[in-house]
């Protein structure tokens, strides 16, 4: 089986198409010729279509979640910036903006076709559906051209994988919606729709509007916002790390603070004659370090070292070296 992957793919694709054609044929027969789609049945079908679109929303929510998780909290693997280093995103106001205009226009034409159906205007219905199908094919062609000129591939990291999954999955939905509208176009030519009995067309219009709305979110979030974050937050992680290092360098352990207070109080007072004692200290410099022995250390040279032992109220022990210099 490993040597016949392409053949199995073609056979599976043809089988799926045959199943879809048989299913649509039976639905058309039940709705148009047998009269099984009563008002109560149509209510159930509307609920079913609404739940199907809601499940599709969850698919795209997962892709958006992955994109925002990687872009709002850049990982070390991406260099701490978004988009990652070496990734050159598309200009949102070139081909993506053209596709946005195409889909928005297709939403107006499918609405025009729906209103023409409600007015029993068959010519307007066919014209609106035909233009919508052509716009859907145009969107797919522009997106294919855009993919062929991308500066990155699917395997280049988290940005290309989330980009191609989100926009490619949407492109697949555009193809499905175009096929859905094409079936309705031929049904409209055959006279299967009436102003009060046309749920097949209504479901296709719902699906197409859903595709339009998802593309608007893709355009704003992935194409436009994703590219803006590439310019506005290049050094955010480095700045945060520098601030954290500065805060940690200013911190001192409790034992260090006690040693500093003791050094300041051990200074001799000035005599009554106003002269300073030769042993008075004018400056105490202290540095903290972690001890390596459990014994107390006491040395008297030019300064002193005091260590807090096991009786210290703090966990662990710390040594402070206090050096005195004569004033």
mmCIF file of C-alpha atoms in Angstrom:
data_model
loop_
_atom_site.group_PDB
_atom_site.id
_atom_site.type_symbol
_atom_site.label_atom_id
_atom_site.label_comp_id
_atom_site.label_asym_id
_atom_site.label_seq_id
_atom_site.Cartn_x
_atom_site.Cartn_y
_atom_site.Cartn_z
ATOM 1 C CA UNK A 1 0.000 0.000 0.000
ATOM 2 C CA UNK A 2 2.929 2.375 0.557
ATOM 3 C CA UNK A 3 3.702 2.486 -3.146
ATOM 4 C CA UNK A 4 0.146 3.363 -4.252
ATOM 5 C CA UNK A 5 -0.575 6.454 -2.146
ATOM 6 C CA UNK A 6 -1.566 8.696 -5.051
ATOM 7 C CA UNK A 7 -3.867 6.084 -6.528
ATOM 8 C CA UNK A 8 -5.607 5.505 -3.199
ATOM 9 C CA UNK A 9 -6.023 9.260 -2.765
ATOM 10 C CA UNK A 10 -7.718 9.599 -6.150
ATOM 11 C CA UNK A 11 -9.980 6.601 -5.517
ATOM 12 C CA UNK A 12 -10.990 7.955 -2.105
ATOM 13 C CA UNK A 13 -11.697 11.413 -3.502
ATOM 14 C CA UNK A 14 -13.899 9.991 -6.281
ATOM 15 C CA UNK A 15 -15.760 7.844 -3.728
ATOM 16 C CA UNK A 16 -16.462 10.893 -1.555
ATOM 17 C CA UNK A 17 -17.756 12.839 -4.567
ATOM 18 C CA UNK A 18 -20.026 9.939 -5.540
ATOM 19 C CA UNK A 19 -21.405 9.747 -2.000
ATOM 20 C CA UNK A 20 -22.065 13.488 -1.943
ATOM 21 C CA UNK A 21 -23.830 13.357 -5.321
ATOM 22 C CA UNK A 22 -26.058 10.470 -4.198
ATOM 23 C CA UNK A 23 -26.886 12.206 -0.931
ATOM 24 C CA UNK A 24 -27.754 15.505 -2.656
ATOM 25 C CA UNK A 25 -29.859 13.629 -5.204
ATOM 26 C CA UNK A 26 -31.921 11.992 -2.452
ATOM 27 C CA UNK A 27 -32.377 15.268 -0.577
ATOM 28 C CA UNK A 28 -33.525 17.038 -3.745
ATOM 29 C CA UNK A 29 -35.934 14.247 -4.520
ATOM 30 C CA UNK A 30 -37.430 14.292 -1.019
ATOM 31 C CA UNK A 31 -37.764 18.096 -0.965
ATOM 32 C CA UNK A 32 -38.982 18.813 -4.490
ATOM 33 C CA UNK A 33 -40.849 15.785 -5.766
ATOM 34 C CA UNK A 34 -41.960 13.790 -2.730
ATOM 35 C CA UNK A 35 -42.940 16.684 -0.454
ATOM 36 C CA UNK A 36 -41.289 15.278 2.682
ATOM 37 C CA UNK A 37 -39.818 18.618 3.781
ATOM 38 C CA UNK A 38 -42.753 19.925 5.762
ATOM 39 C CA UNK A 39 -42.458 23.114 7.865
ATOM 40 C CA UNK A 40 -41.620 21.038 10.951
ATOM 41 C CA UNK A 41 -38.894 19.156 9.063
ATOM 42 C CA UNK A 42 -37.493 22.446 7.790
ATOM 43 C CA UNK A 43 -37.200 23.734 11.377
ATOM 44 C CA UNK A 44 -35.120 20.686 12.259
ATOM 45 C CA UNK A 45 -32.942 21.215 9.201
ATOM 46 C CA UNK A 46 -32.384 24.838 10.154
ATOM 47 C CA UNK A 47 -31.237 23.808 13.632
ATOM 48 C CA UNK A 48 -28.966 21.202 12.091
ATOM 49 C CA UNK A 49 -27.370 23.726 9.733
ATOM 50 C CA UNK A 50 -26.891 26.215 12.572
ATOM 51 C CA UNK A 51 -25.155 23.578 14.712
ATOM 52 C CA UNK A 52 -22.977 22.566 11.764
ATOM 53 C CA UNK A 53 -21.810 26.171 11.319
ATOM 54 C CA UNK A 54 -21.186 26.397 15.087
ATOM 55 C CA UNK A 55 -18.933 23.329 14.880
ATOM 56 C CA UNK A 56 -17.030 24.998 12.047
ATOM 57 C CA UNK A 57 -16.570 28.066 14.258
ATOM 58 C CA UNK A 58 -14.873 25.830 16.846
ATOM 59 C CA UNK A 59 -12.415 24.641 14.195
ATOM 60 C CA UNK A 60 -11.351 28.184 13.431
ATOM 61 C CA UNK A 61 -11.298 29.094 17.129
ATOM 62 C CA UNK A 62 -8.606 26.435 17.617
ATOM 63 C CA UNK A 63 -6.494 27.896 14.813
ATOM 64 C CA UNK A 64 -6.876 31.436 16.157
ATOM 65 C CA UNK A 65 -5.969 30.184 19.647
ATOM 66 C CA UNK A 66 -2.736 28.661 18.330
ATOM 67 C CA UNK A 67 -1.884 31.851 16.443
ATOM 68 C CA UNK A 68 -2.480 34.226 19.367
ATOM 69 C CA UNK A 69 -0.721 31.945 21.855
ATOM 70 C CA UNK A 70 2.402 32.022 19.703
ATOM 71 C CA UNK A 71 2.188 35.742 18.844
ATOM 72 C CA UNK A 72 1.222 37.260 22.208
ATOM 73 C CA UNK A 73 3.716 35.119 24.147
ATOM 74 C CA UNK A 74 6.698 34.559 21.848
ATOM 75 C CA UNK A 75 8.737 31.487 22.758
ATOM 76 C CA UNK A 76 12.561 31.282 22.829
ATOM 77 C CA UNK A 77 12.384 29.103 19.705
ATOM 78 C CA UNK A 78 11.063 32.106 17.745
ATOM 79 C CA UNK A 79 13.783 34.432 19.036
ATOM 80 C CA UNK A 80 11.398 36.154 21.434
ATOM 81 C CA UNK A 81 9.723 38.144 18.654
ATOM 82 C CA UNK A 82 6.722 37.698 16.406
ATOM 83 C CA UNK A 83 6.773 36.941 13.540
ATOM 84 C CA UNK A 84 9.915 34.844 14.060
ATOM 85 C CA UNK A 85 13.205 35.994 12.661
ATOM 86 C CA UNK A 86 13.573 35.323 8.961
ATOM 87 C CA UNK A 87 9.805 35.349 8.279
ATOM 88 C CA UNK A 88 8.529 38.016 5.896
ATOM 89 C CA UNK A 89 4.706 38.250 6.102
ATOM 90 C CA UNK A 90 2.475 39.253 3.224
ATOM 91 C CA UNK A 91 1.540 42.870 2.737
ATOM 92 C CA UNK A 92 -2.130 42.889 3.857
ATOM 93 C CA UNK A 93 -3.087 45.622 1.402
ATOM 94 C CA UNK A 94 -2.062 43.758 -1.728
ATOM 95 C CA UNK A 95 -3.510 40.319 -2.576
ATOM 96 C CA UNK A 96 -5.190 39.783 0.839
ATOM 97 C CA UNK A 97 -7.058 43.074 0.492
ATOM 98 C CA UNK A 98 -8.126 42.121 -3.027
ATOM 99 C CA UNK A 99 -9.518 38.831 -1.731
ATOM 100 C CA UNK A 100 -11.334 40.737 1.022
ATOM 101 C CA UNK A 101 -13.059 42.908 -1.561
ATOM 102 C CA UNK A 102 -13.949 39.810 -3.605
ATOM 103 C CA UNK A 103 -15.591 38.068 -0.670
ATOM 104 C CA UNK A 104 -17.455 41.160 0.496
ATOM 105 C CA UNK A 105 -18.805 41.665 -3.012
ATOM 106 C CA UNK A 106 -19.812 37.994 -3.185
ATOM 107 C CA UNK A 107 -21.754 38.428 0.046
ATOM 108 C CA UNK A 108 -23.776 41.236 -1.526
ATOM 109 C CA UNK A 109 -24.462 39.257 -4.720
ATOM 110 C CA UNK A 110 -25.700 36.174 -2.841
ATOM 111 C CA UNK A 111 -27.990 38.458 -0.804
ATOM 112 C CA UNK A 112 -29.217 39.993 -4.041
ATOM 113 C CA UNK A 113 -29.988 36.495 -5.357
ATOM 114 C CA UNK A 114 -31.894 35.676 -2.164
ATOM 115 C CA UNK A 115 -34.060 38.777 -2.422
ATOM 116 C CA UNK A 116 -34.681 38.046 -6.101
ATOM 117 C CA UNK A 117 -35.909 34.573 -5.108
ATOM 118 C CA UNK A 118 -38.259 36.049 -2.513
ATOM 119 C CA UNK A 119 -39.620 38.366 -5.217
ATOM 120 C CA UNK A 120 -39.974 35.407 -7.603
ATOM 121 C CA UNK A 121 -37.451 37.026 -9.949
ATOM 122 C CA UNK A 122 -35.824 34.009 -11.573
ATOM 123 C CA UNK A 123 -33.537 36.046 -13.817
ATOM 124 C CA UNK A 124 -32.148 38.042 -10.879
ATOM 125 C CA UNK A 125 -31.733 34.813 -8.895
ATOM 126 C CA UNK A 126 -29.643 33.158 -11.615
ATOM 127 C CA UNK A 127 -27.598 36.294 -12.251
ATOM 128 C CA UNK A 128 -26.798 36.809 -8.578
ATOM 129 C CA UNK A 129 -25.851 33.148 -8.089
ATOM 130 C CA UNK A 130 -23.714 33.133 -11.216
ATOM 131 C CA UNK A 131 -21.752 36.211 -10.149
ATOM 132 C CA UNK A 132 -21.268 34.759 -6.656
ATOM 133 C CA UNK A 133 -19.868 31.521 -8.083
ATOM 134 C CA UNK A 134 -17.452 33.443 -10.314
ATOM 135 C CA UNK A 135 -16.296 35.530 -7.361
ATOM 136 C CA UNK A 136 -15.712 32.381 -5.319
ATOM 137 C CA UNK A 137 -13.590 30.901 -8.102
ATOM 138 C CA UNK A 138 -11.681 34.191 -8.338
ATOM 139 C CA UNK A 139 -10.934 34.114 -4.624
ATOM 140 C CA UNK A 140 -9.554 30.577 -4.899
ATOM 141 C CA UNK A 141 -7.369 31.563 -7.852
ATOM 142 C CA UNK A 142 -5.956 34.631 -6.083
ATOM 143 C CA UNK A 143 -5.224 32.633 -2.955
ATOM 144 C CA UNK A 144 -3.447 29.953 -4.966
ATOM 145 C CA UNK A 145 -1.317 32.630 -6.633
ATOM 146 C CA UNK A 146 -0.550 34.111 -3.218
ATOM 147 C CA UNK A 147 0.566 30.749 -1.821
ATOM 148 C CA UNK A 148 2.841 30.153 -4.819
ATOM 149 C CA UNK A 149 4.673 33.433 -4.105
ATOM 150 C CA UNK A 150 4.988 33.030 -0.327
ATOM 151 C CA UNK A 151 8.409 33.745 1.205
ATOM 152 C CA UNK A 152 8.020 30.804 3.617
ATOM 153 C CA UNK A 153 6.831 27.202 3.550
ATOM 154 C CA UNK A 154 4.698 25.106 5.855
ATOM 155 C CA UNK A 155 7.752 23.573 7.570
ATOM 156 C CA UNK A 156 9.480 26.863 8.440
ATOM 157 C CA UNK A 157 8.106 27.150 11.966
ATOM 158 C CA UNK A 158 5.069 28.122 13.999
ATOM 159 C CA UNK A 159 4.135 31.178 11.934
ATOM 160 C CA UNK A 160 3.909 29.386 8.560
ATOM 161 C CA UNK A 161 2.106 26.404 10.074
ATOM 162 C CA UNK A 162 -0.591 28.518 11.780
ATOM 163 C CA UNK A 163 -0.858 30.807 8.750
ATOM 164 C CA UNK A 164 -1.351 28.021 6.213
ATOM 165 C CA UNK A 165 -3.656 26.010 8.477
ATOM 166 C CA UNK A 166 -5.984 28.942 9.167
ATOM 167 C CA UNK A 167 -6.062 30.494 5.695
ATOM 168 C CA UNK A 168 -5.861 27.162 3.873
ATOM 169 C CA UNK A 169 -8.734 25.693 5.887
ATOM 170 C CA UNK A 170 -10.755 28.780 5.049
ATOM 171 C CA UNK A 171 -9.849 28.383 1.380
ATOM 172 C CA UNK A 172 -11.132 24.813 1.536
ATOM 173 C CA UNK A 173 -14.426 26.142 2.918
ATOM 174 C CA UNK A 174 -14.605 28.615 0.039
ATOM 175 C CA UNK A 175 -14.301 25.702 -2.409
ATOM 176 C CA UNK A 176 -17.060 23.789 -0.590
ATOM 177 C CA UNK A 177 -19.278 26.882 -0.550
ATOM 178 C CA UNK A 178 -18.693 27.435 -4.266
ATOM 179 C CA UNK A 179 -19.780 23.847 -4.988
ATOM 180 C CA UNK A 180 -22.809 24.353 -2.747
ATOM 181 C CA UNK A 181 -23.817 27.469 -4.683
ATOM 182 C CA UNK A 182 -23.212 25.751 -8.030
ATOM 183 C CA UNK A 183 -25.650 22.979 -7.097
ATOM 184 C CA UNK A 184 -28.208 25.629 -6.152
ATOM 185 C CA UNK A 185 -27.614 27.421 -9.436
ATOM 186 C CA UNK A 186 -28.564 24.325 -11.439
ATOM 187 C CA UNK A 187 -31.509 23.685 -9.137
ATOM 188 C CA UNK A 188 -32.711 27.257 -9.665
ATOM 189 C CA UNK A 189 -32.496 26.763 -13.436
ATOM 190 C CA UNK A 190 -34.605 23.605 -13.052
ATOM 191 C CA UNK A 191 -37.259 25.511 -11.062
ATOM 192 C CA UNK A 192 -36.793 23.699 -7.730
ATOM 193 C CA UNK A 193 -37.096 26.840 -5.609
ATOM 194 C CA UNK A 194 -40.176 28.867 -4.753
ATOM 195 C CA UNK A 195 -40.481 32.005 -2.585
ATOM 196 C CA UNK A 196 -41.842 29.930 0.337
ATOM 197 C CA UNK A 197 -39.864 26.697 -0.145
ATOM 198 C CA UNK A 198 -36.118 27.155 -0.690
ATOM 199 C CA UNK A 199 -34.214 25.974 2.361
ATOM 200 C CA UNK A 200 -31.458 24.487 0.181
ATOM 201 C CA UNK A 201 -30.598 27.930 -1.131
ATOM 202 C CA UNK A 202 -30.977 29.471 2.316
ATOM 203 C CA UNK A 203 -28.511 27.003 3.825
ATOM 204 C CA UNK A 204 -25.978 27.788 1.081
ATOM 205 C CA UNK A 205 -26.380 31.529 1.751
ATOM 206 C CA UNK A 206 -25.812 30.990 5.498
ATOM 207 C CA UNK A 207 -22.687 29.026 4.792
ATOM 208 C CA UNK A 208 -21.354 31.655 2.405
ATOM 209 C CA UNK A 209 -21.908 34.473 4.885
ATOM 210 C CA UNK A 210 -20.094 32.413 7.509
ATOM 211 C CA UNK A 211 -17.128 32.110 5.123
ATOM 212 C CA UNK A 212 -17.173 35.896 4.610
ATOM 213 C CA UNK A 213 -17.126 36.661 8.340
ATOM 214 C CA UNK A 214 -14.299 34.214 9.057
ATOM 215 C CA UNK A 215 -12.198 35.814 6.323
ATOM 216 C CA UNK A 216 -12.637 39.254 7.896
ATOM 217 C CA UNK A 217 -11.204 37.905 11.160
ATOM 218 C CA UNK A 218 -8.360 36.246 9.272
ATOM 219 C CA UNK A 219 -7.539 39.446 7.420
ATOM 220 C CA UNK A 220 -7.541 41.636 10.536
ATOM 221 C CA UNK A 221 -5.811 39.233 12.940
ATOM 222 C CA UNK A 222 -3.329 37.263 10.833
ATOM 223 C CA UNK A 223 -2.587 39.484 7.849
ATOM 224 C CA UNK A 224 -2.825 42.965 9.348
ATOM 225 C CA UNK A 225 -2.280 42.642 13.145
ATOM 226 C CA UNK A 226 0.311 39.885 12.771
ATOM 227 C CA UNK A 227 2.412 42.078 10.513
ATOM 228 C CA UNK A 228 2.079 45.124 12.791
ATOM 229 C CA UNK A 229 3.350 43.180 15.805
ATOM 230 C CA UNK A 230 6.483 42.404 13.766
ATOM 231 C CA UNK A 231 7.317 46.131 13.760
ATOM 232 C CA UNK A 232 6.113 47.209 17.224
ATOM 233 C CA UNK A 233 7.494 44.612 19.604
ATOM 234 C CA UNK A 234 10.967 43.552 18.494
ATOM 235 C CA UNK A 235 12.752 44.015 21.854
ATOM 236 C CA UNK A 236 10.027 43.342 24.418
ATOM 237 C CA UNK A 237 11.585 40.166 25.779
ATOM 238 C CA UNK A 238 15.074 41.698 26.045
ATOM 239 C CA UNK A 239 13.705 44.730 27.904
ATOM 240 C CA UNK A 240 11.811 42.508 30.343
ATOM 241 C CA UNK A 241 14.919 40.443 31.049
ATOM 242 C CA UNK A 242 17.029 43.564 31.657
ATOM 243 C CA UNK A 243 14.441 44.945 34.086
ATOM 244 C CA UNK A 244 14.342 41.651 35.970
ATOM 245 C CA UNK A 245 18.134 41.578 36.250
ATOM 246 C CA UNK A 246 18.168 45.135 37.614
ATOM 247 C CA UNK A 247 15.577 44.274 40.259
ATOM 248 C CA UNK A 248 17.472 41.158 41.335
ATOM 249 C CA UNK A 249 20.763 43.080 41.646
ATOM 250 C CA UNK A 250 19.132 45.566 44.048
ATOM 251 C CA UNK A 251 17.862 42.863 46.367
ATOM 252 C CA UNK A 252 19.754 41.754 49.543
ATOM 253 C CA UNK A 253 19.186 38.974 52.048
ATOM 254 C CA UNK A 254 17.888 39.779 55.565
ATOM 255 C CA UNK A 255 21.222 38.814 57.183
ATOM 256 C CA UNK A 256 23.008 41.274 54.917
ATOM 257 C CA UNK A 257 20.743 44.092 56.053
ATOM 258 C CA UNK A 258 21.365 43.189 59.740
ATOM 259 C CA UNK A 259 25.140 43.290 59.176
ATOM 260 C CA UNK A 260 24.871 46.689 57.560
ATOM 261 C CA UNK A 261 22.917 48.100 60.482
ATOM 262 C CA UNK A 262 25.450 46.628 62.938
ATOM 263 C CA UNK A 263 28.323 48.246 61.056
ATOM 264 C CA UNK A 264 26.641 51.616 61.139
ATOM 265 C CA UNK A 265 25.938 51.468 64.904
ATOM 266 C CA UNK A 266 29.496 50.300 65.773
ATOM 267 C CA UNK A 267 31.058 53.595 64.723
ATOM 268 C CA UNK A 268 32.640 55.417 67.732
ATOM 269 C CA UNK A 269 31.191 58.740 68.727
ATOM 270 C CA UNK A 270 33.143 61.927 68.316
ATOM 271 C CA UNK A 271 34.876 63.181 71.487
ATOM 272 C CA UNK A 272 33.850 66.386 73.230
ATOM 273 C CA UNK A 273 36.803 68.290 71.807
ATOM 274 C CA UNK A 274 35.253 67.897 68.380
ATOM 275 C CA UNK A 275 38.105 65.748 67.067
ATOM 276 C CA UNK A 276 37.494 62.456 65.366
ATOM 277 C CA UNK A 277 38.962 59.302 66.805
ATOM 278 C CA UNK A 278 41.707 57.721 64.760
ATOM 279 C CA UNK A 279 39.826 54.447 64.800
ATOM 280 C CA UNK A 280 36.560 55.922 63.629
ATOM 281 C CA UNK A 281 35.227 54.627 60.346
ATOM 282 C CA UNK A 282 33.773 56.883 57.768
ATOM 283 C CA UNK A 283 32.705 54.237 55.274
ATOM 284 C CA UNK A 284 31.498 50.658 55.614
ATOM 285 C CA UNK A 285 31.340 48.488 52.569
ATOM 286 C CA UNK A 286 29.541 45.187 52.836
ATOM 287 C CA UNK A 287 29.153 42.312 50.439
ATOM 288 C CA UNK A 288 26.987 39.232 50.861
ATOM 289 C CA UNK A 289 27.979 35.703 50.060
ATOM 290 C CA UNK A 290 26.694 32.249 50.839
ATOM 291 C CA UNK A 291 28.806 30.319 53.433
ATOM 292 C CA UNK A 292 30.392 27.012 52.631
ATOM 293 C CA UNK A 293 30.924 25.834 56.214
ATOM 294 C CA UNK A 294 28.652 25.316 59.226
ATOM 295 C CA UNK A 295 31.191 26.853 61.655
ATOM 296 C CA UNK A 296 31.247 30.499 62.653
ATOM 297 C CA UNK A 297 34.006 32.575 61.095
ATOM 298 C CA UNK A 298 35.623 35.452 62.916
ATOM 299 C CA UNK A 299 38.654 37.297 61.606
ATOM 300 C CA UNK A 300 40.148 40.624 62.587
ATOM 301 C CA UNK A 301 42.302 42.303 60.076
ATOM 302 C CA UNK A 302 41.333 45.502 58.380
ATOM 303 C CA UNK A 303 37.737 44.461 58.779
ATOM 304 C CA UNK A 304 35.575 41.643 60.096
ATOM 305 C CA UNK A 305 33.439 38.828 58.772
ATOM 306 C CA UNK A 306 30.324 37.803 60.631
ATOM 307 C CA UNK A 307 28.231 34.783 59.769
ATOM 308 C CA UNK A 308 24.803 33.874 60.972
ATOM 309 C CA UNK A 309 24.790 30.329 62.287
ATOM 310 C CA UNK A 310 22.062 27.769 62.829
ATOM 311 C CA UNK A 311 20.378 30.002 65.404
ATOM 312 C CA UNK A 312 19.552 32.522 62.719
ATOM 313 C CA UNK A 313 15.795 32.979 62.265
ATOM 314 C CA UNK A 314 16.289 32.827 58.522
ATOM 315 C CA UNK A 315 16.771 29.642 56.541
ATOM 316 C CA UNK A 316 20.351 29.021 55.538
ATOM 317 C CA UNK A 317 23.276 31.213 56.565
ATOM 318 C CA UNK A 318 24.904 34.240 55.015
ATOM 319 C CA UNK A 319 28.231 36.000 55.582
ATOM 320 C CA UNK A 320 28.891 39.701 55.324
ATOM 321 C CA UNK A 321 32.367 41.199 55.126
ATOM 322 C CA UNK A 322 32.638 44.685 56.630
ATOM 323 C CA UNK A 323 35.771 46.678 55.840
ATOM 324 C CA UNK A 324 36.573 49.785 57.848
ATOM 325 C CA UNK A 325 38.766 52.603 56.710
ATOM 326 C CA UNK A 326 39.983 55.411 58.945
ATOM 327 C CA UNK A 327 38.573 58.753 58.321
#
